[in-house]
CSV table of C-alpha atoms in Angstrom, one decimal:
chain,number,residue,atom,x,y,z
O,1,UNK,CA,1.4,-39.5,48.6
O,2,UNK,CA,2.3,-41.3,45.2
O,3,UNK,CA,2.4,-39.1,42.1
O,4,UNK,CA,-0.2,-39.7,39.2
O,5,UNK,CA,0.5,-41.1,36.6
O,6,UNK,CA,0.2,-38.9,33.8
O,7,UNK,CA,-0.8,-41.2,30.6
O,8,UNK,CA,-3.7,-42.2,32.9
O,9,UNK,CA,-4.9,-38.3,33.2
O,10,UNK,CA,-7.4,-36.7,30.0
O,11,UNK,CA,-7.0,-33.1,29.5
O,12,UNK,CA,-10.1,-31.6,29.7
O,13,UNK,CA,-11.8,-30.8,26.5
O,14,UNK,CA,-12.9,-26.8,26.2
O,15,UNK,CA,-16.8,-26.1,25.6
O,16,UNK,CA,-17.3,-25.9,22.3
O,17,UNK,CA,-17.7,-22.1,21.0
O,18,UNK,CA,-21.3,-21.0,20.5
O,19,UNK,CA,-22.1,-20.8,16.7
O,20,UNK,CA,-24.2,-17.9,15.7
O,21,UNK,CA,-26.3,-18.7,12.7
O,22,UNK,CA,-27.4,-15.2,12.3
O,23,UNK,CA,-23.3,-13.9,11.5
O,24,UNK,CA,-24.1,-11.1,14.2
O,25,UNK,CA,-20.0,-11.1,14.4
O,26,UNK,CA,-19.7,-7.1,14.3
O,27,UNK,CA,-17.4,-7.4,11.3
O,28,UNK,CA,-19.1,-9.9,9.6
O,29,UNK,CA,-22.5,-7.7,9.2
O,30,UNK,CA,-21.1,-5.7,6.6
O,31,UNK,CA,-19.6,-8.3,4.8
O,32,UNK,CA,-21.0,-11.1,2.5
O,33,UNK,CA,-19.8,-14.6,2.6
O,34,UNK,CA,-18.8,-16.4,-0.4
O,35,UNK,CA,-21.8,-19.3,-0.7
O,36,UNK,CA,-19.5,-22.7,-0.6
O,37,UNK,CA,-18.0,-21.5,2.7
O,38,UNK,CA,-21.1,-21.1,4.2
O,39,UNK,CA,-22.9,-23.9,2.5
O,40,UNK,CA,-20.1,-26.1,4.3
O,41,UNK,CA,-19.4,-24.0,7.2
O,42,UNK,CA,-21.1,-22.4,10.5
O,43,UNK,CA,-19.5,-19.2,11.9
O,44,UNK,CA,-19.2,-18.2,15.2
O,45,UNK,CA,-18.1,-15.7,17.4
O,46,UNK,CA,-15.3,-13.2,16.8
O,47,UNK,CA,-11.9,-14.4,18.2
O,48,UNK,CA,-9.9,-11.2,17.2
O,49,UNK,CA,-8.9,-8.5,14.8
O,50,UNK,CA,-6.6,-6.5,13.7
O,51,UNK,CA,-5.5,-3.8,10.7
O,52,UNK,CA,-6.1,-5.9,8.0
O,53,UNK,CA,-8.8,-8.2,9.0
O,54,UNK,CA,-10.0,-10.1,11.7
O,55,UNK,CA,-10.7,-14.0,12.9
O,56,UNK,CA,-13.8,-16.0,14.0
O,57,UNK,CA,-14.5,-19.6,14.8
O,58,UNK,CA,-16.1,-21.7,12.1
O,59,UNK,CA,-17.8,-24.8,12.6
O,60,UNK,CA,-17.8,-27.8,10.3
O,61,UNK,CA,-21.3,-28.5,9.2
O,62,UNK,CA,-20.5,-32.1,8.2
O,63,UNK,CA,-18.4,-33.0,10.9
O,64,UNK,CA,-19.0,-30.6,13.8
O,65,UNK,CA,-14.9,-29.5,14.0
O,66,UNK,CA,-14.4,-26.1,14.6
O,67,UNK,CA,-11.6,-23.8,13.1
O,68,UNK,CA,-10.0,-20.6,13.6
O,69,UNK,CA,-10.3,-18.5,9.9
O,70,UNK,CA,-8.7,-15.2,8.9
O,71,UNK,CA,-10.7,-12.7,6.9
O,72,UNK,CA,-8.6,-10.4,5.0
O,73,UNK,CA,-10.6,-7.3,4.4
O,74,UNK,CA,-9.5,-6.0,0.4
O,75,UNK,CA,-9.7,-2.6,0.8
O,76,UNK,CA,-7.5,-2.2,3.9
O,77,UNK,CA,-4.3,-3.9,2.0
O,78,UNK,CA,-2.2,-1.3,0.6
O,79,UNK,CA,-2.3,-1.4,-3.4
O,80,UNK,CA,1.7,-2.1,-2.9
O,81,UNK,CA,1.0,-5.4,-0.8
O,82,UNK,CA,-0.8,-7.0,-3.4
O,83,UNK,CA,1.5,-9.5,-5.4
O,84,UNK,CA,0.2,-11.3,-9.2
O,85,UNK,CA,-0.9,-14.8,-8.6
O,86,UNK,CA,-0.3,-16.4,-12.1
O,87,UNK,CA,-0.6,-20.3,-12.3
């Protein structure tokens, strides 16, 4: 039996992730968004979390592409992490 060849397969593309409009994420409900991030994107579910944060998908409104982003939540940083951002 002759092999395939494999520049002639596709991968297969994975479902897209369901968006929820209504950011019923469990960490997102007691957090607010900053307005130009949701103005431009879409979140969806919760991919992960962990001490200082946690990760959902985000959908581009515009263009449909979906992302993984981090949300670092302030108050779980230790004071001694935090470094001076001066331009």
């Amino acid at each position: 039996m002759p092999l395939l060849n494999s520049a002639f397969i596709l991968p297969v593309s994975p479902p897209k992730t369901p968006i929820l409009e209504d950011l019923t994420a469990s960490m997102l409900i007691h957090h607010s968004l900053n307005p130009a991030f949701r103005e431009k994107y879409r979140v969806g579910q919760e991919l992960g979390s962990g001490g200082f944060g946690f990760v959902v998908v985000a959908q581009e409104r515009e263009t449909g592409i979906e992302r993984a982003v981090k949300f670092i939540i302030r108050k779980k940083v230790p004071s001694s992490a935090w470094v001076i951002d001066t331009p």
